[in-house]
Short mmCIF file of C-alpha atoms in Angstrom, two decimals:
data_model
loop_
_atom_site.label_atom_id
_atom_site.label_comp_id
_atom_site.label_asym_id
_atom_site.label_seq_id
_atom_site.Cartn_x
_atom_site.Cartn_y
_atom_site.Cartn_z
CA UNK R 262 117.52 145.24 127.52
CA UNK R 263 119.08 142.11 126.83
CA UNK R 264 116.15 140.40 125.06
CA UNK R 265 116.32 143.37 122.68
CA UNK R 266 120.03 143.17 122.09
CA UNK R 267 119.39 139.68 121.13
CA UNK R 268 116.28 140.30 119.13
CA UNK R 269 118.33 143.07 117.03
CA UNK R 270 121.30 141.16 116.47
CA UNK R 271 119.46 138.65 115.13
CA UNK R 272 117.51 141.45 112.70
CA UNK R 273 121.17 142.64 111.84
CA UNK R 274 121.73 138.98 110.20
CA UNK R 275 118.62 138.45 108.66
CA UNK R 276 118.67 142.22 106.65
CA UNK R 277 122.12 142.11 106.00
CA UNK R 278 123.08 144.60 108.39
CA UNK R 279 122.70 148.73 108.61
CA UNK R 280 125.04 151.23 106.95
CA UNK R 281 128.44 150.69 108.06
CA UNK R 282 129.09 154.14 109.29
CA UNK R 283 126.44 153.22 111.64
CA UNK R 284 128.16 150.31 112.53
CA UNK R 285 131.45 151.35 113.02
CA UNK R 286 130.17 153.69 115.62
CA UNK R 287 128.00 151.08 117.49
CA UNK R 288 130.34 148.42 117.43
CA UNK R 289 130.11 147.45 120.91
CA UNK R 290 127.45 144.85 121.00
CA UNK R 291 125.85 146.02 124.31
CA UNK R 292 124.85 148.82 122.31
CA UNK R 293 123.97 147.16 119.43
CA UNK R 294 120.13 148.34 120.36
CA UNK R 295 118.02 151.21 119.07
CA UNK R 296 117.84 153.79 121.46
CA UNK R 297 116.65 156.84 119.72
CA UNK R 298 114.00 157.83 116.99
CA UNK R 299 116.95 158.26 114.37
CA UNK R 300 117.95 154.64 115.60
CA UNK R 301 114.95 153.49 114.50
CA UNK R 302 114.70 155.28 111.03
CA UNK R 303 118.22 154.26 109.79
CA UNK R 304 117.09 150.41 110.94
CA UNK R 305 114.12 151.02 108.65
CA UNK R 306 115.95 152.85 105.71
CA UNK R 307 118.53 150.35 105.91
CA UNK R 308 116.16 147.26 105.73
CA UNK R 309 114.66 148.10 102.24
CA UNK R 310 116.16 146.08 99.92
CA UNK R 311 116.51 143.50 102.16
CA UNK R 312 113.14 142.59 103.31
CA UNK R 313 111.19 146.05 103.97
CA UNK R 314 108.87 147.19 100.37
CA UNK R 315 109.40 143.15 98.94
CA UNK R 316 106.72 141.68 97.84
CA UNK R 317 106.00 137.86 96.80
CA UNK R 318 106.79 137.43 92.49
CA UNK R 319 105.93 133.94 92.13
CA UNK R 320 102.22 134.44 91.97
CA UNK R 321 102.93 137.03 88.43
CA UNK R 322 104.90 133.75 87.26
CA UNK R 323 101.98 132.01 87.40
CA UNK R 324 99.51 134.05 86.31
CA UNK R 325 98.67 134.61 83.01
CA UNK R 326 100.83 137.71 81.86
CA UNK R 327 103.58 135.79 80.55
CA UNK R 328 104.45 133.01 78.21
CA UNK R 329 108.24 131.07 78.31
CA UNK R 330 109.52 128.82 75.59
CA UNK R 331 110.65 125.00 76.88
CA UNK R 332 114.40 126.24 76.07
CA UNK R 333 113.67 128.68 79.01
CA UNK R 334 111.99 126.85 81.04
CA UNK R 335 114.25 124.44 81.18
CA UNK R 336 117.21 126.81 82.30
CA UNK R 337 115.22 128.02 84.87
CA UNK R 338 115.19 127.48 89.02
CA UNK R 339 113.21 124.44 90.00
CA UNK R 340 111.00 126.46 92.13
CA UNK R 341 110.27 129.35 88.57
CA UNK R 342 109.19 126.40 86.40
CA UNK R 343 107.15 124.97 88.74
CA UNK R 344 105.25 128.07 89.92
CA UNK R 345 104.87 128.74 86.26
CA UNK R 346 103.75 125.38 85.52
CA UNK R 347 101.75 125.09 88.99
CA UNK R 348 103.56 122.18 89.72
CA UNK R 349 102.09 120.55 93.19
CA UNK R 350 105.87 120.01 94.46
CA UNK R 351 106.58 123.81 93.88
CA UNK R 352 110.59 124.22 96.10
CA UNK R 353 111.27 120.90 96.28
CA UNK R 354 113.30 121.36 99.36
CA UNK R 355 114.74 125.38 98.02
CA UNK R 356 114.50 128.23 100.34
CA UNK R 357 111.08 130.13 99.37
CA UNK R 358 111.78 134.03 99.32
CA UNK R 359 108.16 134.79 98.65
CA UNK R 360 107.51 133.66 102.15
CA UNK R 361 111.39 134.50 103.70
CA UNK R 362 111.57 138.41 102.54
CA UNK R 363 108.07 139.19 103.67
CA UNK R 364 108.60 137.83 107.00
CA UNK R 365 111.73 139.15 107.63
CA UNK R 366 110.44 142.61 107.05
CA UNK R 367 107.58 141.66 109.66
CA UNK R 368 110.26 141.35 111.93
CA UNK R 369 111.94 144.34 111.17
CA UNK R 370 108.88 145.82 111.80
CA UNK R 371 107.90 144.07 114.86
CA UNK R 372 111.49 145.25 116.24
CA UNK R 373 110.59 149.12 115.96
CA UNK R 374 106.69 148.81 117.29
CA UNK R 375 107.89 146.79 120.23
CA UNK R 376 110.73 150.11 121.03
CA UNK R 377 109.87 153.21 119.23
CA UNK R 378 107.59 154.44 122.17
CA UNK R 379 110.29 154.34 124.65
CA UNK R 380 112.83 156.39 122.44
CA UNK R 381 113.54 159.82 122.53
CA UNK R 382 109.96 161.40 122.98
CA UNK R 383 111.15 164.62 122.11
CA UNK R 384 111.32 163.18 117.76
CA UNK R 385 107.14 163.60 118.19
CA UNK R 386 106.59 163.98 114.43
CA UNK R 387 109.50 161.56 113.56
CA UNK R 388 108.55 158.69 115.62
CA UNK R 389 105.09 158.93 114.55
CA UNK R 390 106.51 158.36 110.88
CA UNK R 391 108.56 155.92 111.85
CA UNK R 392 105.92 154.18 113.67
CA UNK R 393 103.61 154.57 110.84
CA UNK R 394 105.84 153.41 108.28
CA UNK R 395 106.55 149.83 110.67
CA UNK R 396 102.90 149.47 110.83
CA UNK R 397 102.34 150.07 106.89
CA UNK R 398 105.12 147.65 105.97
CA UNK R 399 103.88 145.38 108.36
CA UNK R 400 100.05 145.13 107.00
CA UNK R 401 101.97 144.88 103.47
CA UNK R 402 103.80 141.77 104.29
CA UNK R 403 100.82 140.20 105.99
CA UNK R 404 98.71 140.93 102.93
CA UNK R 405 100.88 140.08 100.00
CA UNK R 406 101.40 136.69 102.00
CA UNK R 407 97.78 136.33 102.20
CA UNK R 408 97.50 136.64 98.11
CA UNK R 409 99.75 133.92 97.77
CA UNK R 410 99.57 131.10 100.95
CA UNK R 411 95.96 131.44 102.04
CA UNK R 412 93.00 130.92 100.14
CA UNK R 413 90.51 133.75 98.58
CA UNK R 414 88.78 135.70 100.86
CA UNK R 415 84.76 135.31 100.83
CA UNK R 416 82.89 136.60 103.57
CA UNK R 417 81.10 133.42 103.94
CA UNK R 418 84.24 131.10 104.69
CA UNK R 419 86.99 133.57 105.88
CA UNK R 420 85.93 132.47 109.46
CA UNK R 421 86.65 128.63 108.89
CA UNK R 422 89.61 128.82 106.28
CA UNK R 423 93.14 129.03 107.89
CA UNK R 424 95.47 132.41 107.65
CA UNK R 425 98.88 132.70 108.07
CA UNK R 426 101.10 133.02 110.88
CA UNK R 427 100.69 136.66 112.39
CA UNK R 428 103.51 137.85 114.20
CA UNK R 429 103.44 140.94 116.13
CA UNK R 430 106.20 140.37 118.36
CA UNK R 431 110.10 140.35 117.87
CA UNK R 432 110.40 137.45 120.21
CA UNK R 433 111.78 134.98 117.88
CA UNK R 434 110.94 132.00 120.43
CA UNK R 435 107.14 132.75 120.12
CA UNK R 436 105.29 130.37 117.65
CA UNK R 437 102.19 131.79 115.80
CA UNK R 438 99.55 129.26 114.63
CA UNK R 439 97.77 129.76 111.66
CA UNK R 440 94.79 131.45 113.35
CA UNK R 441 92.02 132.20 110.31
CA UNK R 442 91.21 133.85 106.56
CA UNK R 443 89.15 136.58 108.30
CA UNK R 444 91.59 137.24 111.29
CA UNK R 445 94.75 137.64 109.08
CA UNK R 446 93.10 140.44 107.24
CA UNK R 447 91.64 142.28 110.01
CA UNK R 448 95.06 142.53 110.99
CA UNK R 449 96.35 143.82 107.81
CA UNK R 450 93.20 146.18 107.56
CA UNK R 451 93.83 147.29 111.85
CA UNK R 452 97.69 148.10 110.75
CA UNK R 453 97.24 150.01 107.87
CA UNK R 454 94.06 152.19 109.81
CA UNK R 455 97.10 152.56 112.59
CA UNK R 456 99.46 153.58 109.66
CA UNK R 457 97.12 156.28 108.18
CA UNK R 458 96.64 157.63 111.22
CA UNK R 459 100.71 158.17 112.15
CA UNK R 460 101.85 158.71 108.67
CA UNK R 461 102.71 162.05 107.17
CA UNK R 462 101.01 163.21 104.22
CA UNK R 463 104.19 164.30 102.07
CA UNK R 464 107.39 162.59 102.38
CA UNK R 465 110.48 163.10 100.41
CA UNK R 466 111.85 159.98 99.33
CA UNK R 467 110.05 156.88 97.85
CA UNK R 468 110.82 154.03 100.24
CA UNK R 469 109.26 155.93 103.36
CA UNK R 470 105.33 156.06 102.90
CA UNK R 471 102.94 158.32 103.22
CA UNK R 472 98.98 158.72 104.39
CA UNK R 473 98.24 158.41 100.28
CA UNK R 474 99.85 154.88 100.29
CA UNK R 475 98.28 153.45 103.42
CA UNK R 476 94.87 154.23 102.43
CA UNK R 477 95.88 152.99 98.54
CA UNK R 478 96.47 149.74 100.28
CA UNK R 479 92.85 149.98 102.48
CA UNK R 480 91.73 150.26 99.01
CA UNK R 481 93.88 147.06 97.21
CA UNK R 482 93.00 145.34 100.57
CA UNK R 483 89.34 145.70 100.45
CA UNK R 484 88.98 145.12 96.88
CA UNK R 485 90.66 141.52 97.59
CA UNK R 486 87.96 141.02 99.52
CA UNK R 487 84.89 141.89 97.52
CA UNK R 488 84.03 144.92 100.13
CA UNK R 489 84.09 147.47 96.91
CA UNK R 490 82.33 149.93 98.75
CA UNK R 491 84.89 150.60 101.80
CA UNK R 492 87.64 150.23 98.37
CA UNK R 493 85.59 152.96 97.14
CA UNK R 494 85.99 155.29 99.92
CA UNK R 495 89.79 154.37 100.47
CA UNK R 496 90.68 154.94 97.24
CA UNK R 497 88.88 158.31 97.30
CA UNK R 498 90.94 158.97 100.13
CA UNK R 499 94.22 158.32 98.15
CA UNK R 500 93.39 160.05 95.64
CA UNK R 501 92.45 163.43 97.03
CA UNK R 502 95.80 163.35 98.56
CA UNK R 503 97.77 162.47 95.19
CA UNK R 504 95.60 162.06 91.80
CA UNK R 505 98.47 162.89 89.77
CA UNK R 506 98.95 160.90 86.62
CA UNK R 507 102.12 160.79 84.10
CA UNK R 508 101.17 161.96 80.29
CA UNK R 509 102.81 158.73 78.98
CA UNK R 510 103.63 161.49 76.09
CA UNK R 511 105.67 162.81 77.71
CA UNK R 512 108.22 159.46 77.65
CA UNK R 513 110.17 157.61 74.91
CA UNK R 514 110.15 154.31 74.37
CA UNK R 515 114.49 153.28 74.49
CA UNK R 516 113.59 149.24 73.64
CA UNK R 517 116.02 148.29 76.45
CA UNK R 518 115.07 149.38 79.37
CA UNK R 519 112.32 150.93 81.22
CA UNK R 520 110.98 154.27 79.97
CA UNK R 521 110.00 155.37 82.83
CA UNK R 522 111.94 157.84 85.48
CA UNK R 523 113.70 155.92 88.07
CA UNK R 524 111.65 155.85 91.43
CA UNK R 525 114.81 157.01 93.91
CA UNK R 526 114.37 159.58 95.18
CA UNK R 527 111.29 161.00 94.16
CA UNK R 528 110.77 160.23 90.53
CA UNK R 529 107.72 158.37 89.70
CA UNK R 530 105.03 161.18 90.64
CA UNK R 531 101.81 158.01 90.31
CA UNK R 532 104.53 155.43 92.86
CA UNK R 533 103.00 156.12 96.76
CA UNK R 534 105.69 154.38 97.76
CA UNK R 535 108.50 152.14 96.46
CA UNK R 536 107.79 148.31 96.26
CA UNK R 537 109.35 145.92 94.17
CA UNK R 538 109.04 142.16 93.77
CA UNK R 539 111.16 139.18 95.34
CA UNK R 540 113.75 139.68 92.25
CA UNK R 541 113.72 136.27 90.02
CA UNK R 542 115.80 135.19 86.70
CA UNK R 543 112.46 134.64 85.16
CA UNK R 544 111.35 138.41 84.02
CA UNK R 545 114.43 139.24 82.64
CA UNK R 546 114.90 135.58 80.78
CA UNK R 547 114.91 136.72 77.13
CA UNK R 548 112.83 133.41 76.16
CA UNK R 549 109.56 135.30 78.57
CA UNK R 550 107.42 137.25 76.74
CA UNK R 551 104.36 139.24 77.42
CA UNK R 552 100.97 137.01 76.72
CA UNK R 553 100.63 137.25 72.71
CA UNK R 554 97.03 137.71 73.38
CA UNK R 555 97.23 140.60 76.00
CA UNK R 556 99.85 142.25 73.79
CA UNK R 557 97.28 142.21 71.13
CA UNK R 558 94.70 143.49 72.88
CA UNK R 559 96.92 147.04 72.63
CA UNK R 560 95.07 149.58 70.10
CA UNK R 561 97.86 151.05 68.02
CA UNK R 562 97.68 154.65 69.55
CA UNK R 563 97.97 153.44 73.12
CA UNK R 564 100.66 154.01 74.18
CA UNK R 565 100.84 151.35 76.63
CA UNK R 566 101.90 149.17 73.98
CA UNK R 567 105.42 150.42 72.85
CA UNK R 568 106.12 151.71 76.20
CA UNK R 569 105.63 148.45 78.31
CA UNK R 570 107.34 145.87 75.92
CA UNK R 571 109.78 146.12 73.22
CA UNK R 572 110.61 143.05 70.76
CA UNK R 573 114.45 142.61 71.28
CA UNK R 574 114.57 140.09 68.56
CA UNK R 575 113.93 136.80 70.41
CA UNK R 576 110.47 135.95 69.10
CA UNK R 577 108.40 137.81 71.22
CA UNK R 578 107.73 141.17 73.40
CA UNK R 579 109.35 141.56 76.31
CA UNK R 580 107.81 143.38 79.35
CA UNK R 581 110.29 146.71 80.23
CA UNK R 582 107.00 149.14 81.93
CA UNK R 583 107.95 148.39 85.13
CA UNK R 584 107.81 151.50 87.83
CA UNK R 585 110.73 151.49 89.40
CA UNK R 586 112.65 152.48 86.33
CA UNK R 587 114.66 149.79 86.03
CA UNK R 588 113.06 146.99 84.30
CA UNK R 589 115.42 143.93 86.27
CA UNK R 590 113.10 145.25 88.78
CA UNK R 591 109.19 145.02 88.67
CA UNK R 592 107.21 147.45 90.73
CA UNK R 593 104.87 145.90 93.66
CA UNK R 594 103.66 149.32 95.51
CA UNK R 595 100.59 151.07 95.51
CA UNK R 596 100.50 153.78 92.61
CA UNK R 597 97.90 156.64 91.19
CA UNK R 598 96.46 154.07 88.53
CA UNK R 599 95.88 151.32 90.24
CA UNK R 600 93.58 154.07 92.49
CA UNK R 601 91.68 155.01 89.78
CA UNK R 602 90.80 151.55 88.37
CA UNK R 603 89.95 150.61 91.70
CA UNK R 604 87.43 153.40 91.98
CA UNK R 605 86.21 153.29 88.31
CA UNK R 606 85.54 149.12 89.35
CA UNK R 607 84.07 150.17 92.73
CA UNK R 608 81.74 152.64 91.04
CA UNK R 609 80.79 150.34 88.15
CA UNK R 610 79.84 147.53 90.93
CA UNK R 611 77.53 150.45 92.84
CA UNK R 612 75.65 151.00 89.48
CA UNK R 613 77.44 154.34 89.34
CA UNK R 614 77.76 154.27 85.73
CA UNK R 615 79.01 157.92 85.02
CA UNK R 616 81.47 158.03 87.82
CA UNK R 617 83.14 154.70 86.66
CA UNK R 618 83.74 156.06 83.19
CA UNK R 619 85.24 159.11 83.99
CA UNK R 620 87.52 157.73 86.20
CA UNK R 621 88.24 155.04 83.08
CA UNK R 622 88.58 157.71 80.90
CA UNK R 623 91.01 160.19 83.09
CA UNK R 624 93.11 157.50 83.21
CA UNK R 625 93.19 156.16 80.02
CA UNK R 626 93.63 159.28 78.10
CA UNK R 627 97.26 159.78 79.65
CA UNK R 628 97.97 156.99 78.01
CA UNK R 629 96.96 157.38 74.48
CA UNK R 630 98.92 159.47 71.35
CA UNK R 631 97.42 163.06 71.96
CA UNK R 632 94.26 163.57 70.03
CA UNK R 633 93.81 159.73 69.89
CA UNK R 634 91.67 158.96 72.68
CA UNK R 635 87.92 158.29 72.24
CA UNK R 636 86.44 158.03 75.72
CA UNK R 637 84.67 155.12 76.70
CA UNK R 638 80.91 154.90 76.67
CA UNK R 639 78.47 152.07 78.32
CA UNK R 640 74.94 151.96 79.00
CA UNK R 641 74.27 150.52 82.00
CA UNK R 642 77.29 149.59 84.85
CA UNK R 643 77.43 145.64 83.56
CA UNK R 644 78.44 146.81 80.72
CA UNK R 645 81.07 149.13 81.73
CA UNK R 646 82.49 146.75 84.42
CA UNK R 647 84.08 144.30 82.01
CA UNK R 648 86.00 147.28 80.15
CA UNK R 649 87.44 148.50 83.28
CA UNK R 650 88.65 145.19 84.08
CA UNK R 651 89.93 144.22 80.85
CA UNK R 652 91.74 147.97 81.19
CA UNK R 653 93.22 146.78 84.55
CA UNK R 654 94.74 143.98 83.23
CA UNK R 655 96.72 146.07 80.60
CA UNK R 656 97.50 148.80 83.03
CA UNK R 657 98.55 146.57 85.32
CA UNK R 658 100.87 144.03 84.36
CA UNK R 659 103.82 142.93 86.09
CA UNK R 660 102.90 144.75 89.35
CA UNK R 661 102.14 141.12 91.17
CA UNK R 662 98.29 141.66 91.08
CA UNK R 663 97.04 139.78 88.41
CA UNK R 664 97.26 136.52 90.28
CA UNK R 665 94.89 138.33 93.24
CA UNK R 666 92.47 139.14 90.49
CA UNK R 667 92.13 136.08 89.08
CA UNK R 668 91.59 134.57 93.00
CA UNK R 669 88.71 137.01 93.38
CA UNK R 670 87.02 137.16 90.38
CA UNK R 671 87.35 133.61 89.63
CA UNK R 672 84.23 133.54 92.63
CA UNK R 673 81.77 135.45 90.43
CA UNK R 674 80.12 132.87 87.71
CA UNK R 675 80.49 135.92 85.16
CA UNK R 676 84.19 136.15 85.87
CA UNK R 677 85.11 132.73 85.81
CA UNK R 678 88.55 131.85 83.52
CA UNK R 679 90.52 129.01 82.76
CA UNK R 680 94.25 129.84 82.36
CA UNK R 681 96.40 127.27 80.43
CA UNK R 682 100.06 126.99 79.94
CA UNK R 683 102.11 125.37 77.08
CA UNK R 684 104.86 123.06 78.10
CA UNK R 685 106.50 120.05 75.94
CA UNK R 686 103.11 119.92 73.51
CA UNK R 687 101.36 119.60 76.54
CA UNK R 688 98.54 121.95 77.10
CA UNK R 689 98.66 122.32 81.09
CA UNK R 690 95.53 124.29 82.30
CA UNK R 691 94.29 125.86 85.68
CA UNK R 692 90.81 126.07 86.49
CA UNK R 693 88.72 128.31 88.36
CA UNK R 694 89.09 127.78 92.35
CA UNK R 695 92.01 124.71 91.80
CA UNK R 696 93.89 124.27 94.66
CA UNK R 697 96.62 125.34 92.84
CA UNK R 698 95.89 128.90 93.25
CA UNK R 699 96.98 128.42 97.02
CA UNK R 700 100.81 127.86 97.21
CA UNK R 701 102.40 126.01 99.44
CA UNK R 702 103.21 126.60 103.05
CA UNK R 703 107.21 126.21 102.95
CA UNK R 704 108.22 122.69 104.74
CA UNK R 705 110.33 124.35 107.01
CA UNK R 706 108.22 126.67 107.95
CA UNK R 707 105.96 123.36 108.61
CA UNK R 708 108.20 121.21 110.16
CA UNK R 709 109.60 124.24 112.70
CA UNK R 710 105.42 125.87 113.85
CA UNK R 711 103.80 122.43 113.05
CA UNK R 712 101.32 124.59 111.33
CA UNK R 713 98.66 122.90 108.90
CA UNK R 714 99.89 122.24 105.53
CA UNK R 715 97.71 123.80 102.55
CA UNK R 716 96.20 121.26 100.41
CA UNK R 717 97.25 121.72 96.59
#
């Protein structure tokens, strides 16, 4: 009883604290220890925007969605320029919330698996959400960390390339190596099985997931690893538990803020559950503009394009699509879309050409000016897979995947790109597989395991 005391009044500092109602009542710090299923829940609910649905944002500053003037980039953190400019020094010595936020949520997480099952037993349905939901946010953390501080997965070197630190107990003294590639995901993929299997399958407010949004995230987790057919069935999953889609005719574009509804509590039908990036000056900075070349690439009656950026008189288009509704806020949860591009990729890759275009097309004509939409045809699967892919990218901006795709595809000769950046006159330019793509293991987080160091 002690050790958990301890363990949650360290939690208490690290998320801020719960509600202070709850507080007030438990202000005796020998009870400062969840002993019921509700316990658990508010410790959850109250976690969220401090660590719990966070997701890295430094990997969408450097990839290659965005473009920042040397005005901007200037007035920027030390540790936003240099991510943008894959600088090798990326903190130089600043607290690194991409790998802080994440981990603190594993914690969180670690503190409600390690005493849900001896709370009240009679809360059967509760606890098993509850439980669920720890596991879920758990295999989140672990996997966004894995898109940013370990290398690409590849079956044939995940068993020699280092992971990341997996921590699956609340004892804070307890030091996790590194372990490797392939054992950091088979603990993502062995959480979010556990989730599915505890979650419910409707929920009523955005921040608590449900079944949908664990298997969305078997899906996102597989395709990171090339395994498109096991993405295929995960995503089929999803999506027979929520396919809907929003008519994006249904919205109006304001030019100043996100058209779309807010998420809390229940308003983005396509969000499985709310997620949201580590929050950074750099996508609201008016000098950062969508790519000039992906905004181009927007056919006049998609919609897409004057619904995810507005020109607000600075020289370019800013990005405003994000899901959460509020655009100081991007969106880092799994959603409907993302499902179906995952399938329509997953099928293309099988050979199923058919399948892969309807799924294209289902999507896609939600997003066009009614009457607008010509479906997409291809021949063969090779030709349809670049079109879903190049659809991705515009469907998907500013949701912190880009940077993943780029990783994966960047190990298929047909995929290959070279991203470059503009900084001073100086053309600065990232190549396929560069070290670079790997961040940095934090130094404190070095200095205090002794774990390995990536190279960069």
């Amino acid at each position: 009883m002690k050790k958990m005391t301890r363990y949650f009044a360290v939690l208490l500092l690290m998320t801020g604290g719960c509600t202070k109602d709850y507080l007030d009542k438990r202000s005796d710090q020998s009870l400062l220890v969840p002993g019921t299923v509700a316990d658990y829940q508010k410790l959850m609910d109250a976690s969220v925007a401090g660590n719990l649905n966070t997701v890295p944002g430094l990997n969408e500053i450097a990839s290659d969605n965005y473009t920042a003037d040397d005005a901007t980039l200037t007035g920027l953190d030390a540790i936003e320029r240099n991510s943008y400019l894959w600088a090798k020094d990326v903190y130089q010595g600043a607290a690194v919330n991409d790998w802080n936020q994440p981990y603190s949520g594993i914690f969180t997480c670690n503190v409600v698996l390690a005493g849900i099952d001896q709370a009240d037993p009679s809360k059967g349905s509760l606890a098993k959400a509850v439980k669920g939901a720890a596991y879920f946010h758990r295999a989140t953390a672990f996997y966004s960390l894995l898109q940013e501080f370990a290398a690409p997965y590849s079956a044939a070197t995940a068993a020699s390339l280092p992971g990341l630190p997996v921590r699956t107990t609340p004892d804070v003294n307890v030091i996790a190596g590194r372990g490797t590639l392939e054992q950091s995901y088979q603990q993502v993929i062995s959480d979010l099985k556990a989730a599915a299997d505890l979650l419910p399958e409707t929920g009523t407010i955005k921040n608590r997931p449900v079944k949908a949004a664990a298997f969305a995230m078997l899906a996102r987790t597989y395709q990171s690893m090339s395994d498109h057919a096991r993405a295929l069935d995960y995503a089929t999953k999803a999506l027979a538990l929520n396919h809907q889609l929003i008519d994006y005719n249904t919205l109006e574009a304001s030019g100043y803020d996100s058209p779309f509804p807010l998420i809390f509590p229940n308003g983005n039908p396509e969000a499985l559950v709310f997620g949201n990036l580590v929050g950074y000056s750099f996508f609201i900075e008016p000098g950062v503009f969508a790519d000039p070349i992906l905004y181009g690439s927007y056919a006049e009656d998609d919609l897409r394009k004057s619904l995810f950026f507005a020109d607000q008189g600075y020289g370019g288009f800013s990005y405003l699509g994000t899901y959460t509704g509020d655009f100081s806020s991007l969106f880092g949860g799994p959603a409907t879309d993302e499902l179906y591009l995952i399938r329509a990729e997953s099928y293309a890759r099988a050979g199923n050409t058919t399948a892969a275009l309807k799924d294209l097309n289902d999507l896609l004509v939600t997003r066009w000016k009614t009457g607008t939409f010509v479906p997409f045809k291809a021949n063969t699967s090779e030709d349809a897979l670049p079109v879903i892919l190049e659809e991705r990218r515009k469907e998907l901006i500013g949701r912190g995947l880009r940077w993943t795709d780029l990783r994966r595809l960047n190990l298929e000769e047909r995929f290959k790109t070279t991203i470059s950046k503009l900084s001073n006159g100086e053309t600065i330019e990232l190549l396929p597989g560069d070290k670079r793509y790997v961040f940095p293991i934090p130094d404190e987080e070095v200095n205090r395991s002794g774990i390995p160091q990536n190279e960069r």
